[in-house]
Coordinates of C-alpha atoms in Angstrom, one line a residue:
Chain E
M1 CA 132.0 107.4 92.1
T2 CA 131.2 103.8 91.5
I3 CA 127.6 102.5 91.7
L4 CA 126.6 99.0 92.6
V5 CA 123.4 97.7 91.0
I6 CA 121.7 94.6 92.4
A7 CA 120.5 92.5 89.4
E8 CA 116.9 91.2 89.6
H9 CA 116.7 87.7 88.3
D10 CA 115.3 84.2 88.9
N11 CA 118.6 82.4 88.5
K12 CA 117.9 81.8 84.8
V13 CA 116.8 85.1 83.3
L14 CA 117.8 88.7 84.0
A15 CA 114.6 90.7 84.8
P16 CA 113.9 93.8 82.7
A17 CA 113.6 95.9 85.8
T18 CA 117.4 95.6 86.1
L19 CA 117.7 97.7 82.8
N20 CA 115.6 100.5 84.3
T21 CA 117.8 100.4 87.5
V22 CA 121.0 100.7 85.4
A23 CA 119.3 103.7 83.6
A24 CA 118.9 105.4 87.0
A25 CA 122.5 104.6 87.9
A26 CA 123.6 106.1 84.5
K27 CA 121.7 109.3 85.4
I28 CA 123.7 109.5 88.7
G29 CA 126.9 109.1 86.7
G30 CA 130.1 107.1 87.4
D31 CA 131.2 103.5 86.9
I32 CA 128.4 100.9 87.1
H33 CA 129.0 97.5 88.5
V34 CA 126.2 94.8 88.7
L35 CA 126.0 92.2 91.4
V36 CA 124.3 88.9 90.4
A37 CA 123.7 86.8 93.5
G38 CA 122.1 83.5 93.2
Q39 CA 122.7 79.9 92.3
N40 CA 123.9 78.7 88.9
V41 CA 123.7 82.3 87.6
G42 CA 126.3 82.0 84.8
A43 CA 123.7 82.9 82.1
V44 CA 122.4 85.8 84.1
A45 CA 125.9 87.2 84.7
E46 CA 126.6 87.0 81.0
A47 CA 123.4 88.8 80.2
A48 CA 124.3 91.5 82.8
A49 CA 127.8 91.9 81.2
K50 CA 126.1 92.8 77.9
I51 CA 124.0 95.7 79.4
A52 CA 125.1 99.0 77.9
G53 CA 127.1 101.1 80.4
V54 CA 128.0 98.3 82.8
S55 CA 131.7 98.1 83.4
K56 CA 131.9 95.1 85.8
V57 CA 129.7 92.2 86.8
L58 CA 130.2 90.5 90.2
A59 CA 128.8 87.0 90.3
A60 CA 128.1 85.4 93.7
D61 CA 127.2 81.9 92.9
N62 CA 126.2 79.9 96.0
A63 CA 123.3 77.8 97.2
A64 CA 122.9 80.2 100.1
Y65 CA 121.7 82.9 97.6
A66 CA 119.5 80.6 95.5
H67 CA 116.1 82.1 96.7
Q68 CA 117.3 85.6 97.4
L69 CA 116.8 85.2 101.2
P70 CA 117.6 88.6 102.6
E71 CA 119.3 87.1 105.7
N72 CA 122.0 85.8 103.4
V73 CA 122.0 88.3 100.5
A74 CA 121.9 91.5 102.6
P75 CA 125.3 90.8 104.4
L76 CA 126.9 90.1 101.0
V77 CA 125.6 93.3 99.5
A78 CA 126.6 95.3 102.7
E79 CA 130.1 93.8 102.6
L80 CA 130.6 94.4 98.9
G81 CA 128.7 97.7 98.9
A82 CA 131.0 99.3 101.5
G83 CA 133.3 100.4 98.7
Y84 CA 130.6 102.0 96.6
S85 CA 129.1 105.5 96.6
H86 CA 125.6 104.2 95.7
I87 CA 123.8 100.8 96.0
L88 CA 120.7 100.5 93.8
A89 CA 118.1 97.9 93.4
A90 CA 114.8 97.8 91.5
A91 CA 111.7 98.3 93.7
T92 CA 110.5 94.7 93.1
S93 CA 109.5 92.4 95.9
N94 CA 113.1 91.2 96.1
G95 CA 114.6 94.7 96.1
K96 CA 112.2 95.9 98.7
N97 CA 112.9 92.9 100.8
I98 CA 116.7 93.0 100.7
L99 CA 117.8 96.6 100.4
P100 CA 116.5 98.1 103.7
R101 CA 118.3 95.3 105.5
V102 CA 121.5 96.4 103.7
A103 CA 120.9 100.0 104.6
A104 CA 120.5 99.2 108.3
Q105 CA 123.6 97.1 108.2
L106 CA 125.5 100.0 106.7
D107 CA 123.8 102.4 109.3
V108 CA 122.4 104.7 106.6
D109 CA 118.8 105.8 105.7
Q110 CA 117.4 104.3 102.5
I111 CA 115.6 106.3 99.8
S112 CA 112.7 104.1 98.5
E113 CA 111.2 104.0 95.0
I114 CA 112.8 107.0 93.4
V115 CA 111.2 108.2 90.1
S116 CA 113.9 110.7 89.2
V117 CA 117.6 111.6 89.8
E118 CA 118.1 115.3 90.4
S119 CA 121.8 115.0 91.2
A120 CA 124.1 112.4 92.7
D121 CA 122.7 113.0 96.2
T122 CA 119.2 114.3 95.5
F123 CA 116.2 112.3 94.3
K124 CA 112.4 112.5 93.8
R125 CA 110.0 110.0 95.1
P126 CA 106.2 109.8 95.5
I127 CA 104.7 109.8 99.0
Y128 CA 101.1 109.5 100.2
A129 CA 100.1 107.1 97.5
G130 CA 101.5 109.3 94.8
N131 CA 99.6 112.4 95.9
A132 CA 102.8 114.3 96.7
I133 CA 106.3 114.2 95.3
A134 CA 109.1 114.6 97.8
T135 CA 112.6 115.7 96.9
V136 CA 115.0 114.0 99.2
Q137 CA 118.7 114.8 99.7
S138 CA 121.1 112.2 101.3
T139 CA 124.2 113.0 103.1
A140 CA 125.1 109.3 103.6
A141 CA 128.5 108.1 102.5
I142 CA 126.8 105.2 100.8
K143 CA 123.4 106.0 99.3
V144 CA 121.1 103.1 99.4
I145 CA 118.2 103.5 96.9
T146 CA 115.4 101.4 95.4
V147 CA 114.3 102.5 91.9
R148 CA 110.8 102.5 90.6
A149 CA 111.2 100.9 87.2
T150 CA 108.4 102.9 85.5
G151 CA 110.3 106.2 86.3
F152 CA 113.2 105.4 84.0
D153 CA 113.4 104.2 80.4
P154 CA 115.5 101.0 80.3
V155 CA 119.0 101.1 78.9
A156 CA 119.9 98.8 76.0
A157 CA 120.3 95.1 77.0
E158 CA 123.1 94.7 74.4
G159 CA 126.2 96.6 73.6
G160 CA 128.2 96.3 76.8
S161 CA 131.1 94.0 77.3
A162 CA 131.8 94.0 81.0
A163 CA 134.2 91.5 82.7
V164 CA 132.6 88.9 85.0
E165 CA 134.3 88.5 88.3
A166 CA 133.4 85.7 90.7
V167 CA 132.7 86.6 94.3
A168 CA 133.7 84.0 96.8
A169 CA 132.1 85.4 99.9
V170 CA 129.4 83.2 101.4
H171 CA 127.0 84.4 104.0
N172 CA 124.6 81.9 105.5
A173 CA 122.9 83.3 108.5
G174 CA 121.0 80.1 109.2
T175 CA 118.0 82.0 110.5
S176 CA 115.8 81.3 107.5
S177 CA 115.1 78.7 104.9
F178 CA 113.1 78.4 101.7
V179 CA 110.1 76.1 101.8
G180 CA 108.4 76.5 98.4
E181 CA 106.8 78.8 96.0
E182 CA 103.7 79.0 93.8
L183 CA 104.1 81.1 90.7
A184 CA 101.2 82.3 88.6
K185 CA 101.5 81.1 85.0
S186 CA 100.8 83.5 82.2
D187 CA 101.7 83.7 78.5
R188 CA 100.8 87.4 78.4
P189 CA 103.4 90.1 78.8
E190 CA 104.6 90.9 82.2
L191 CA 102.4 93.5 83.9
T192 CA 105.0 96.0 84.9
A193 CA 106.7 95.9 81.4
A194 CA 103.7 95.8 79.1
K195 CA 103.0 98.6 76.7
I196 CA 99.2 98.1 77.1
V197 CA 97.5 97.0 80.3
V198 CA 93.8 96.1 80.5
S199 CA 92.5 96.0 84.1
G200 CA 89.3 94.9 85.6
G201 CA 87.7 95.7 88.9
R202 CA 84.7 94.8 91.0
G203 CA 82.4 95.6 88.1
M204 CA 83.6 92.4 86.4
Q205 CA 81.3 90.6 88.9
N206 CA 83.2 87.3 88.9
G207 CA 86.4 85.6 87.8
D208 CA 84.9 84.0 84.8
N209 CA 84.0 87.3 83.3
F210 CA 87.7 88.2 83.1
K211 CA 87.7 86.1 80.0
H212 CA 86.4 89.2 78.2
L213 CA 89.5 91.1 79.3
Y214 CA 91.8 88.3 78.4
A215 CA 90.3 88.2 74.9
L216 CA 90.8 91.9 74.5
A217 CA 94.3 91.8 76.0
D218 CA 95.3 89.0 73.6
K219 CA 94.1 91.0 70.6
L220 CA 96.1 94.0 71.8
G221 CA 99.2 92.1 73.0
A222 CA 98.4 93.5 76.5
A223 CA 98.9 92.4 80.1
V224 CA 95.9 92.0 82.4
G225 CA 95.7 93.7 85.7
A226 CA 93.1 94.1 88.4
S227 CA 92.0 96.4 91.3
R228 CA 92.3 95.3 94.9
A229 CA 88.5 94.8 94.9
A230 CA 88.8 92.2 92.1
V231 CA 91.6 90.4 93.9
D232 CA 89.9 90.5 97.3
A233 CA 86.8 89.1 95.8
G234 CA 88.9 86.2 94.5
F235 CA 88.3 86.9 90.8
V236 CA 92.0 86.8 90.0
P237 CA 95.3 86.1 91.9
N238 CA 97.0 88.9 93.9
D239 CA 100.0 89.3 91.6
M240 CA 97.7 91.0 89.1
Q241 CA 96.9 93.8 91.5
V242 CA 97.7 97.3 90.4
G243 CA 98.0 100.0 93.0
Q244 CA 99.8 101.4 96.0
T245 CA 100.0 97.9 97.6
G246 CA 100.3 96.0 94.3
K247 CA 102.3 96.8 91.2
I248 CA 103.1 100.2 89.8
V249 CA 102.6 100.4 86.0
A250 CA 103.1 103.2 83.5
P251 CA 102.1 101.7 80.1
Q252 CA 101.4 103.6 76.9
L253 CA 97.7 102.6 77.2
Y254 CA 95.8 101.6 80.4
I255 CA 92.3 100.5 80.0
A256 CA 90.3 100.4 83.3
V257 CA 87.2 98.4 83.1
G258 CA 84.7 98.4 85.9
I259 CA 87.1 100.1 88.2
S260 CA 85.9 103.1 90.3
G261 CA 89.3 104.7 90.7
A262 CA 90.2 104.7 94.4
I263 CA 93.3 106.7 95.5
Q264 CA 95.2 103.5 96.2
H265 CA 94.5 102.2 92.6
L266 CA 95.4 105.5 91.0
A267 CA 98.7 105.3 92.8
G268 CA 99.6 102.3 90.7
M269 CA 98.6 103.6 87.2
K270 CA 98.2 107.3 86.9
D271 CA 101.5 107.8 85.2
S272 CA 100.2 105.8 82.2
K273 CA 100.4 107.8 79.0
V274 CA 96.8 107.3 77.9
I275 CA 94.1 106.2 80.3
V276 CA 90.8 104.8 79.1
A277 CA 88.0 104.2 81.5
I278 CA 84.9 102.1 80.8
N279 CA 82.4 102.3 83.6
K280 CA 78.6 102.6 83.8
D281 CA 78.8 105.0 86.7
E282 CA 79.5 108.4 85.1
E283 CA 80.4 109.8 88.6
A284 CA 83.2 107.3 89.1
P285 CA 86.4 109.1 90.1
I286 CA 88.3 107.1 87.4
F287 CA 86.8 109.5 84.9
Q288 CA 88.8 112.4 86.5
V289 CA 92.1 110.9 85.3
A290 CA 90.9 109.2 82.1
D291 CA 91.9 110.7 78.8
Y292 CA 89.0 108.9 77.2
G293 CA 86.0 107.9 79.2
L294 CA 83.1 105.7 78.0
V295 CA 80.0 105.5 80.1
A296 CA 78.7 102.1 79.2
D297 CA 78.0 98.6 80.4
L298 CA 81.3 96.8 80.2
F299 CA 79.7 93.5 79.2
E300 CA 78.5 95.2 75.9
A301 CA 81.5 97.6 75.5
V302 CA 84.4 95.2 76.0
P303 CA 83.3 92.5 73.4
E304 CA 82.6 95.3 70.9
L305 CA 86.0 96.9 71.6
E306 CA 87.6 93.5 71.1
K307 CA 85.9 93.2 67.7
L308 CA 86.9 96.7 66.5
V309 CA 90.6 96.8 67.5
Chain R
M1 CA 105.1 83.6 123.7
K2 CA 105.3 87.3 123.7
V3 CA 104.3 89.2 120.5
L4 CA 105.4 92.8 119.9
V5 CA 103.3 94.8 117.4
A6 CA 104.4 98.1 116.0
V7 CA 101.7 100.6 115.0
K8 CA 101.9 104.0 113.3
R9 CA 99.6 107.0 113.4
V10 CA 99.0 108.2 109.9
V11 CA 96.6 110.3 107.9
D12 CA 93.4 108.3 107.3
Y13 CA 93.6 106.4 104.0
N14 CA 90.4 108.0 102.7
V15 CA 91.7 111.5 103.0
K16 CA 92.9 113.2 99.9
V17 CA 96.0 115.0 101.1
R18 CA 97.0 118.5 100.0
V19 CA 100.6 119.8 99.6
K20 CA 101.3 123.0 101.6
A21 CA 101.7 126.1 99.5
D22 CA 105.3 126.6 100.7
N23 CA 106.3 123.1 99.6
S24 CA 107.5 122.2 103.1
G25 CA 105.3 119.1 103.3
V26 CA 101.7 117.9 103.3
D27 CA 99.0 119.8 105.2
L28 CA 98.0 117.6 108.2
A29 CA 96.3 120.3 110.3
N30 CA 92.7 119.2 111.1
V31 CA 93.0 116.1 109.0
K32 CA 91.6 112.8 110.3
M33 CA 94.3 110.5 111.5
S34 CA 94.1 106.8 112.0
M35 CA 96.1 103.6 112.5
N36 CA 98.0 102.7 109.4
P37 CA 95.9 100.0 107.6
F38 CA 98.8 97.5 107.5
C39 CA 99.4 98.0 111.2
E40 CA 95.7 97.1 111.9
I41 CA 96.4 93.8 110.1
A42 CA 99.4 93.3 112.3
V43 CA 97.4 93.8 115.5
E44 CA 94.7 91.5 114.2
E45 CA 97.2 88.8 113.4
A46 CA 98.7 89.0 116.9
V47 CA 95.2 88.8 118.5
R48 CA 94.4 85.8 116.4
L49 CA 97.7 84.1 117.6
K50 CA 96.6 84.8 121.1
E51 CA 93.1 83.4 120.5
K52 CA 94.8 80.2 119.1
G53 CA 96.8 79.9 122.3
V54 CA 100.1 80.6 120.5
A55 CA 100.7 84.1 121.9
T56 CA 100.4 84.7 125.6
E57 CA 101.0 88.4 125.7
I58 CA 100.7 91.2 123.1
V59 CA 102.6 94.4 123.6
V60 CA 101.9 97.2 121.1
V61 CA 104.4 99.9 120.5
S62 CA 104.1 103.2 118.6
I63 CA 106.8 105.8 118.0
G64 CA 105.6 109.3 117.4
P65 CA 103.8 112.2 119.0
T66 CA 101.7 112.2 122.2
T67 CA 98.6 111.9 120.1
A68 CA 99.7 108.4 118.9
Q69 CA 98.3 107.2 122.3
E70 CA 94.9 107.2 120.5
Q71 CA 96.2 104.6 118.1
L72 CA 97.7 102.6 121.0
R73 CA 94.3 102.7 122.8
T74 CA 92.7 101.4 119.6
A75 CA 95.1 98.5 119.5
L76 CA 94.4 97.8 123.2
A77 CA 90.7 97.8 122.5
L78 CA 91.3 95.3 119.7
G79 CA 93.0 92.9 122.1
A80 CA 96.6 94.0 122.9
D81 CA 97.5 93.7 126.6
R82 CA 99.7 96.7 127.1
A83 CA 101.2 99.5 125.2
V84 CA 104.5 101.4 124.9
L85 CA 104.8 104.9 123.4
V86 CA 108.2 106.2 122.4
E87 CA 107.4 109.8 122.3
S88 CA 109.1 111.9 119.6
A89 CA 107.7 115.0 118.0
E90 CA 110.2 114.9 115.2
D91 CA 109.5 113.3 111.8
L92 CA 111.7 110.2 112.1
T93 CA 113.2 108.2 109.3
S94 CA 112.6 104.4 109.1
L95 CA 116.1 103.7 110.3
A96 CA 115.6 105.9 113.4
V97 CA 112.3 104.1 114.1
A98 CA 113.9 100.7 113.6
K99 CA 116.7 101.7 116.1
L100 CA 114.0 102.7 118.7
L101 CA 112.1 99.5 118.1
K102 CA 115.3 97.5 118.5
A103 CA 115.7 99.1 121.9
V104 CA 112.1 98.1 122.8
V105 CA 112.8 94.6 121.5
D106 CA 115.9 94.4 123.7
K107 CA 113.7 95.4 126.7
E108 CA 110.7 93.2 126.0
Q109 CA 112.4 90.2 124.4
P110 CA 109.4 89.2 122.2
Q111 CA 109.5 85.9 120.2
L112 CA 107.7 87.5 117.3
V113 CA 107.5 91.1 116.1
I114 CA 104.8 92.0 113.7
L115 CA 104.8 95.2 111.6
G116 CA 102.8 96.5 108.6
K117 CA 104.7 96.2 105.3
Q118 CA 104.5 99.9 104.7
A119 CA 103.0 103.1 106.1
I120 CA 100.6 104.8 103.7
D121 CA 102.1 108.2 104.4
S122 CA 105.9 107.8 103.7
D123 CA 105.3 104.7 101.5
N124 CA 108.9 103.6 102.5
N125 CA 108.5 99.8 103.1
Q126 CA 111.7 99.7 105.2
T127 CA 111.2 99.6 109.0
G128 CA 110.5 95.8 109.4
Q129 CA 113.5 94.9 107.2
M130 CA 115.7 97.4 109.1
L131 CA 114.6 96.1 112.5
A132 CA 115.4 92.5 111.3
A133 CA 118.9 93.6 110.3
L134 CA 119.5 95.4 113.6
T135 CA 118.3 92.5 115.7
G136 CA 119.9 89.8 113.4
Y137 CA 116.5 88.0 113.2
G138 CA 115.0 86.4 110.1
Q139 CA 112.4 88.4 108.3
G140 CA 109.1 87.3 106.7
T141 CA 108.0 90.4 104.7
F142 CA 104.7 90.9 102.8
A143 CA 103.1 88.0 104.7
S144 CA 99.8 86.6 103.6
K145 CA 99.9 83.6 106.0
V146 CA 101.8 83.1 109.3
E147 CA 102.0 79.7 111.1
V148 CA 104.0 79.3 114.3
S149 CA 105.1 75.7 115.1
G150 CA 107.5 75.0 117.9
D151 CA 110.6 77.3 117.6
S152 CA 110.0 78.4 114.0
V153 CA 107.4 80.3 112.0
A154 CA 106.3 79.6 108.4
V155 CA 105.5 82.7 106.5
T156 CA 103.8 82.8 103.1
R157 CA 104.9 85.9 101.3
E158 CA 103.3 87.8 98.4
I159 CA 106.0 88.1 95.8
D160 CA 105.9 89.6 92.2
G161 CA 105.2 86.3 90.5
G162 CA 102.9 84.7 93.1
A163 CA 103.6 83.4 96.5
Q164 CA 106.7 82.1 98.4
T165 CA 106.9 80.3 101.7
V166 CA 109.9 80.7 104.0
S167 CA 110.6 79.2 107.4
L168 CA 112.1 81.4 110.0
K169 CA 113.8 80.6 113.4
L170 CA 112.1 82.4 116.3
P171 CA 112.5 85.1 117.3
A172 CA 111.6 86.6 113.9
I173 CA 110.2 89.7 112.3
V174 CA 107.0 89.6 110.1
T175 CA 105.6 92.4 108.0
T176 CA 101.9 92.1 107.0
D177 CA 100.4 92.3 103.5
L178 CA 96.8 93.2 102.8
R179 CA 95.6 89.7 102.4
L180 CA 96.9 88.3 105.7
N181 CA 93.5 88.9 107.4
E182 CA 90.5 91.1 107.8
P183 CA 90.9 93.3 110.9
R184 CA 88.0 93.4 113.4
Y185 CA 86.3 96.4 114.8
A186 CA 86.7 97.4 118.4
S187 CA 83.5 97.0 120.4
L188 CA 82.4 99.7 122.8
P189 CA 82.9 97.7 126.0
N190 CA 86.4 96.8 124.8
I191 CA 87.1 100.5 124.1
M192 CA 86.1 101.3 127.7
K193 CA 88.3 98.5 129.0
A194 CA 91.2 99.6 126.9
K195 CA 91.3 102.9 128.9
K196 CA 92.4 100.9 132.0
K197 CA 95.2 98.9 130.3
P198 CA 98.7 100.0 131.0
L199 CA 100.4 102.5 128.6
E200 CA 104.1 103.2 129.3
V201 CA 105.7 106.4 127.8
L202 CA 109.4 106.4 127.0
T203 CA 111.7 108.8 125.1
P204 CA 114.5 108.1 122.6
D205 CA 116.9 109.6 125.2
A206 CA 115.7 107.2 127.9
L207 CA 116.3 104.4 125.4
G208 CA 119.7 105.8 124.6
V209 CA 119.0 105.9 120.9
S210 CA 120.1 108.7 118.5
T211 CA 117.6 109.6 115.9
A212 CA 119.9 111.5 113.7
S213 CA 119.3 111.0 110.0
T214 CA 121.2 111.1 106.7
N215 CA 118.1 112.0 104.7
K216 CA 116.6 115.4 104.4
T217 CA 113.4 116.3 102.6
V218 CA 114.2 119.4 100.6
K219 CA 110.8 119.9 99.0
V220 CA 107.3 118.4 98.7
E221 CA 105.2 119.3 95.7
A222 CA 102.0 118.2 94.1
P223 CA 102.3 115.7 91.3
A224 CA 101.8 117.0 87.7
A225 CA 98.1 117.2 87.0
R226 CA 96.7 115.3 84.1
S227 CA 95.0 117.3 81.4
A228 CA 91.3 116.9 81.4
G229 CA 90.0 114.0 79.3
I230 CA 87.0 113.7 77.2
K231 CA 84.0 111.4 77.2
V232 CA 83.4 109.4 74.1
K233 CA 79.9 108.3 73.0
S234 CA 80.6 104.9 71.6
V235 CA 83.1 102.1 71.4
A236 CA 83.7 103.0 67.7
E237 CA 84.6 106.6 68.6
L238 CA 86.9 105.3 71.4
V239 CA 88.8 103.0 68.9
E240 CA 89.0 105.9 66.4
K241 CA 90.5 108.2 69.0
L242 CA 92.9 105.6 70.2
K243 CA 94.1 104.9 66.7
N244 CA 94.2 108.4 65.2
E245 CA 94.4 110.8 68.1
A246 CA 96.4 109.1 70.8
K247 CA 98.0 106.6 68.4
V248 CA 98.5 104.0 71.1
I249 CA 96.9 101.0 69.2

């Protein structure tokens, strides 16, 4: 068995989610190859070659792959993937965008967002916003799978010494083109990789009040997240949203501030090791999953918390 | 131009689902069913395109049981012109649904196909991308803005770090994200009118599509329950617990 892992990167840096995906591949067992498709990806390919357990890196370096357009990348993955037993990608926006297109081209069903590997053909994945866990078995010759990063501890980024092989194949479907992008800037740790996450909800009342959470987060070295209510109200940008439709996080400590705890929000954070809820409504559903609950006005509790930690 | 919108009948998003005792699935008997929230956003976007004069006809399609006609009628009440139901009692995988949709696309020849980004039951997030692969069209997934101009469509997509805009040649596939729009409610007169709009019923056999699958659900179980937490009385007590009991800070 040989497994192809699609590297997650921005043409400059290999994203940590790749390490979790390789960890899932290692659990399946077999040779692990990593595909780095992009433009000027030399440094990313070198980083991928150092990942523990990776035996070969395929580097497809072409302007057609620069922005990970699925119309161009999916045919490449489908072509290369034909010789593999498994094709894995992280369940990031790129992975979710590209991999189903690959699966359909290979005429196999995909298994999305696995959280555990039971055997080489059987996997567990959450359904119904995490309210049920399905065990799915695949009889496909090539198993196409996206991996939920929080379900797997990352493998070491160093220690491997895989050979880097250039891939010449160029696919340019010509049906799509990149126009531009607007990335949110942040000095805090990345939400999905942070050890501590502080999240605010509708109870924050406005965007300005998020400064209390930023101050607390900076003291804790934490990332800041938000509920859908806070994003919809325009308090913070959408890439901060934690939940079924946003990001899935599983930090050591999750502090939910002014968040009621709707099913869709819980789907994104209920695998956190320790959950703290600060809410003035003692009936809020968030208290049912919180390890430590504090019924208090957040505008008094959060500054006090910041002082004490 | 003609717009095709795919909608799915799913358990209502407010329902707290229960896993069946025999672990064969989730108990959906006597549970409220609705149109998948992302599909509502897809219908709304199509209707807005029609109101802007961009779309001339909206065809709404669902693949599922006979009862999915209810969701198609809802879409008709919201502004779709006619409906197609591909009737199948089986639990279909995303690939099977994408193949059936491909057959409907071949028949209808729409310029734009709008789907939700994921269904809140299976949480797969696959069908739109698979349909794009099967048709060979460009795909604009997780759309927060859709602008048709001439023979192309600009789609602003929600990505992990922010937003990205791509331009797709028509015909194209778009999947909706939450922030694309705020769906409207159907008015009573429109619900009455929707009853008279055409609804065609097809079968996978009639479309010549095999719905065989390579995936099998072996078991469905409830997630591990979290042990009950405690309420602390003060911030000082919370910090003390986090430092000494949970040891996370």
